[in-house]
């Protein structure tokens, strides 16, 4: 079976993308996320003809109630709390800022004597690129170096960056995202370091949120898992990250729903939750699988941040054996595809790959500093950044890959597990 045997309903996919964006940024535990989840459950049932299975995922619920960054002159500076940031004392944290640039290991080492007791400032960087240093790595470096607080400057003027702090039990410091111009203003001068006061207040309590699972069984008890993630951030609409992937995954499932029963493998559509909380939703799902169930998953096709550039990249997570298959489907679909092999734990595919299950992430704008994926985690992650033609191209390629995977020969599938 090939994707050419089926059609993507582009107009319906776009309308569903807009409806998901209308729910808002979908920050976990908010009314926005709940509204999106209810909408996606309805659309998922319609697309697959299957009843939803809700897999409850436990996480540390966190909601910020106050966030301030005050300069030495008393002026308020643009900021946003990073998810799961520890709180400050009620009066705040006042300290000097140490600018460690991008936040490489070498930069942290060079400033090691200056960091203890001060607030470290680093730069947010292009997230989808070879050699990118994830925000959580910089946060952990700041914690280990003895910093009192953490600031990360985003790419936009007058608008902060969001994201997870990367807080781990027993090691954490208050963390804020700031705008590019605030970062520039806090750089050291000839008079010395800038001093600021951080205030973060938040409530924290155990919470639960469900993954949504829709099963369309095949003939052999084997599965292709097609995934995207529900939760996002509250600065904007989380349109790129990941309303785009949700719309594509639903459209592909709908296009194939009438044919899956005749295929060797079934199609399992999983809309993961708690993704922005360190990929907890997919980690819980993969951990729930027995050895036999893991072996029965031929491949995970994870769609996260598409529709914002003509060029797509498959992050193949070290599974070199699946790359010829992916390139063949790219040629069949007439949609160009780049490959990047090293594992990047930047979306739900990473948990499948760590468990030995072939998995890749389909993403737009990889290694392209001009692509609109640079707006992910900012106030500019809005629907206008996603182009209908680019979203449809991503859907056509995904459809071709999934359709071919459903009927691939067992010996070919076995080869996908090769590193």
Tab-separated table of N, CA and C in Angstrom, residues 35-107:
chain	number	residue	atom	x	y	z
A	35	UNK	N	-9.597	22.080	26.940
A	35	UNK	CA	-10.440	22.292	25.765
A	35	UNK	C	-9.850	21.591	24.542
A	36	UNK	N	-8.538	21.695	24.385
A	36	UNK	CA	-7.884	21.036	23.252
A	36	UNK	C	-8.013	19.522	23.358
A	37	UNK	N	-7.829	18.995	24.556
A	37	UNK	CA	-7.920	17.548	24.750
A	37	UNK	C	-9.316	17.035	24.395
A	38	UNK	N	-10.340	17.766	24.815
A	38	UNK	CA	-11.709	17.359	24.497
A	38	UNK	C	-11.967	17.435	22.994
A	39	UNK	N	-11.445	18.471	22.359
A	39	UNK	CA	-11.583	18.596	20.910
A	39	UNK	C	-10.867	17.454	20.195
A	40	UNK	N	-9.654	17.157	20.620
A	40	UNK	CA	-8.857	16.127	19.954
A	40	UNK	C	-9.447	14.739	20.156
A	41	UNK	N	-10.049	14.507	21.299
A	41	UNK	CA	-10.724	13.227	21.511
A	41	UNK	C	-11.853	13.055	20.504
A	42	UNK	N	-12.612	14.115	20.272
A	42	UNK	CA	-13.723	14.069	19.313
A	42	UNK	C	-13.202	13.870	17.891
A	43	UNK	N	-12.212	14.670	17.492
A	43	UNK	CA	-11.681	14.548	16.134
A	43	UNK	C	-11.017	13.188	15.940
A	44	UNK	N	-10.308	12.709	16.963
A	44	UNK	CA	-9.648	11.414	16.860
A	44	UNK	C	-10.626	10.279	16.641
A	45	UNK	N	-11.748	10.306	17.342
A	45	UNK	CA	-12.774	9.270	17.142
A	45	UNK	C	-13.319	9.331	15.721
A	46	UNK	N	-13.579	10.551	15.238
A	46	UNK	CA	-14.103	10.703	13.887
A	46	UNK	C	-13.094	10.233	12.846
A	47	UNK	N	-11.825	10.541	13.063
A	47	UNK	CA	-10.795	10.224	12.075
A	47	UNK	C	-10.507	8.737	11.996
A	48	UNK	N	-10.521	8.056	13.133
A	48	UNK	CA	-10.099	6.657	13.179
A	48	UNK	C	-11.251	5.666	13.244
A	49	UNK	N	-12.422	6.120	13.679
A	49	UNK	CA	-13.524	5.195	13.918
A	49	UNK	C	-13.313	4.349	15.150
A	50	UNK	N	-12.346	4.709	15.977
A	50	UNK	CA	-11.993	3.924	17.159
A	50	UNK	C	-12.350	4.684	18.429
A	51	UNK	N	-12.676	3.932	19.466
A	51	UNK	CA	-12.885	4.542	20.776
A	51	UNK	C	-11.546	4.977	21.346
A	52	UNK	N	-11.557	6.056	22.092
A	52	UNK	CA	-10.313	6.552	22.673
A	52	UNK	C	-9.949	5.744	23.911
A	53	UNK	N	-8.672	5.463	24.065
A	53	UNK	CA	-8.133	4.918	25.310
A	53	UNK	C	-7.362	6.048	25.991
A	54	UNK	N	-7.708	6.331	27.222
A	54	UNK	CA	-7.017	7.379	27.965
A	54	UNK	C	-6.016	6.741	28.923
A	55	UNK	N	-4.748	7.021	28.710
A	55	UNK	CA	-3.683	6.533	29.587
A	55	UNK	C	-3.276	7.667	30.506
A	56	UNK	N	-3.588	7.546	31.778
A	56	UNK	CA	-3.311	8.615	32.729
A	56	UNK	C	-1.816	8.695	33.036
A	57	UNK	N	-1.294	9.907	33.019
A	57	UNK	CA	0.123	10.162	33.279
A	57	UNK	C	0.230	11.080	34.494
A	58	UNK	N	0.964	10.656	35.498
A	58	UNK	CA	1.186	11.482	36.683
A	58	UNK	C	2.351	12.432	36.450
A	59	UNK	N	2.215	13.641	36.951
A	59	UNK	CA	3.294	14.622	36.822
A	59	UNK	C	3.207	15.612	37.977
A	60	UNK	N	4.247	16.387	38.151
A	60	UNK	CA	4.269	17.413	39.191
A	60	UNK	C	3.578	18.659	38.663
A	61	UNK	N	2.317	18.835	39.036
A	61	UNK	CA	1.578	20.003	38.579
A	61	UNK	C	2.202	21.290	39.091
A	62	UNK	N	2.215	22.304	38.242
A	62	UNK	CA	2.903	23.558	38.583
A	62	UNK	C	2.178	24.699	37.896
A	63	UNK	N	1.836	25.736	38.639
A	63	UNK	CA	1.188	26.925	38.084
A	63	UNK	C	1.798	28.168	38.712
A	64	UNK	N	2.345	29.045	37.880
A	64	UNK	CA	2.930	30.289	38.385
A	64	UNK	C	1.830	31.303	38.675
A	65	UNK	N	1.974	32.028	39.781
A	65	UNK	CA	1.020	33.076	40.136
A	65	UNK	C	1.660	34.464	40.129
A	66	UNK	N	2.984	34.521	40.128
A	66	UNK	CA	3.668	35.816	40.117
A	66	UNK	C	5.038	35.646	39.485
A	67	UNK	N	5.420	36.626	38.699
A	67	UNK	CA	6.711	36.573	38.010
A	67	UNK	C	7.171	38.006	37.767
A	68	UNK	N	8.314	38.376	38.337
A	68	UNK	CA	8.836	39.736	38.174
A	68	UNK	C	10.352	39.695	38.026
A	69	UNK	N	10.844	40.612	37.227
A	69	UNK	CA	12.283	40.843	37.121
A	69	UNK	C	12.482	42.351	37.167
A	70	UNK	N	13.174	42.810	38.178
A	70	UNK	CA	13.340	44.244	38.408
A	70	UNK	C	14.798	44.619	38.248
A	71	UNK	N	15.046	45.676	37.458
A	71	UNK	CA	16.402	46.156	37.258
A	71	UNK	C	16.882	46.987	38.436
A	72	UNK	N	18.161	47.342	38.398
A	72	UNK	CA	18.757	48.113	39.494
A	72	UNK	C	18.097	49.473	39.654
A	73	UNK	N	17.517	50.004	38.565
A	73	UNK	CA	16.856	51.307	38.629
A	73	UNK	C	15.404	51.209	39.066
A	74	UNK	N	14.941	50.003	39.374
A	74	UNK	CA	13.561	49.804	39.799
A	74	UNK	C	12.597	49.528	38.672
A	75	UNK	N	13.076	49.569	37.426
A	75	UNK	CA	12.206	49.312	36.285
A	75	UNK	C	11.902	47.833	36.119
A	76	UNK	N	10.686	47.546	35.646
A	76	UNK	CA	10.275	46.167	35.414
A	76	UNK	C	10.748	45.691	34.039
A	77	UNK	N	11.330	44.502	34.007
A	77	UNK	CA	11.888	43.935	32.787
A	77	UNK	C	11.021	42.769	32.313
A	78	UNK	N	10.876	42.642	30.997
A	78	UNK	CA	10.047	41.593	30.411
A	78	UNK	C	10.576	40.212	30.779
A	79	UNK	N	9.685	39.350	31.298
A	79	UNK	CA	10.127	38.012	31.700
A	79	UNK	C	8.950	37.047	31.683
A	80	UNK	N	9.271	35.757	31.773
A	80	UNK	CA	8.268	34.696	31.828
A	80	UNK	C	8.869	33.537	32.607
A	81	UNK	N	8.130	32.935	33.543
A	81	UNK	CA	8.712	31.838	34.328
A	81	UNK	C	8.882	30.580	33.484
A	82	UNK	N	9.997	29.893	33.653
A	82	UNK	CA	10.170	28.599	33.017
A	82	UNK	C	9.402	27.545	33.808
A	83	UNK	N	8.833	26.586	33.091
A	83	UNK	CA	8.021	25.557	33.729
A	83	UNK	C	8.783	24.840	34.837
A	84	UNK	N	8.105	24.629	35.933
A	84	UNK	CA	8.622	23.906	37.097
A	84	UNK	C	9.771	24.642	37.794
A	85	UNK	N	9.904	25.931	37.519
A	85	UNK	CA	10.930	26.688	38.225
A	85	UNK	C	10.673	26.672	39.725
A	86	UNK	N	11.703	26.477	40.545
A	86	UNK	CA	11.548	26.699	41.981
A	86	UNK	C	11.149	28.151	42.247
A	87	UNK	N	10.454	28.378	43.328
A	87	UNK	CA	10.034	29.729	43.681
A	87	UNK	C	11.171	30.443	44.404
A	88	UNK	N	11.047	31.755	44.464
A	88	UNK	CA	11.966	32.551	45.275
A	88	UNK	C	11.340	32.788	46.648
A	89	UNK	N	12.111	33.320	47.563
A	89	UNK	CA	11.537	33.816	48.813
A	89	UNK	C	10.543	34.926	48.474
A	90	UNK	N	9.560	35.188	49.330
A	90	UNK	CA	8.552	36.213	49.017
A	90	UNK	C	9.148	37.554	48.612
A	91	UNK	N	10.261	37.929	49.218
A	91	UNK	CA	10.892	39.197	48.872
A	91	UNK	C	11.739	39.143	47.621
A	92	UNK	N	11.881	37.968	47.056
A	92	UNK	CA	12.628	37.820	45.816
A	92	UNK	C	14.079	37.434	46.026
A	93	UNK	N	14.762	37.244	44.925
A	93	UNK	CA	16.186	36.925	44.894
A	93	UNK	C	16.913	38.090	44.241
A	94	UNK	N	17.790	38.737	44.970
A	94	UNK	CA	18.546	39.863	44.430
A	94	UNK	C	20.009	39.455	44.304
A	95	UNK	N	20.547	39.607	43.097
A	95	UNK	CA	21.934	39.207	42.863
A	95	UNK	C	22.428	39.825	41.565
A	96	UNK	N	23.738	39.795	41.380
A	96	UNK	CA	24.349	40.246	40.137
A	96	UNK	C	24.173	39.191	39.047
A	97	UNK	N	24.205	39.674	37.805
A	97	UNK	CA	24.046	38.809	36.636
A	97	UNK	C	25.412	38.514	36.033
A	98	UNK	N	25.691	37.225	35.804
A	98	UNK	CA	26.904	36.796	35.109
A	98	UNK	C	26.497	36.294	33.732
A	99	UNK	N	26.943	36.974	32.695
A	99	UNK	CA	26.605	36.616	31.318
A	99	UNK	C	27.595	35.571	30.820
A	100	UNK	N	27.107	34.340	30.573
A	100	UNK	CA	27.991	33.288	30.057
A	100	UNK	C	27.694	32.980	28.589
A	101	UNK	N	27.154	33.980	27.881
A	101	UNK	CA	26.994	33.868	26.438
A	101	UNK	C	26.028	32.780	26.036
A	102	UNK	N	26.468	31.949	25.101
A	102	UNK	CA	25.630	30.862	24.617
A	102	UNK	C	25.352	29.840	25.717
A	103	UNK	N	26.318	29.647	26.590
A	103	UNK	CA	26.162	28.682	27.674
A	103	UNK	C	26.802	27.347	27.382
A	104	UNK	N	27.935	27.371	26.680
A	104	UNK	CA	28.678	26.141	26.414
A	104	UNK	C	29.426	25.701	27.668
A	105	UNK	N	29.921	24.479	27.651
A	105	UNK	CA	30.725	24.001	28.778
A	105	UNK	C	31.962	24.872	28.964
A	106	UNK	N	32.556	25.269	27.845
A	106	UNK	CA	33.764	26.090	27.919
A	106	UNK	C	33.464	27.445	28.547
A	107	UNK	N	32.305	28.021	28.213
A	107	UNK	CA	31.945	29.317	28.789
A	107	UNK	C	31.655	29.192	30.284
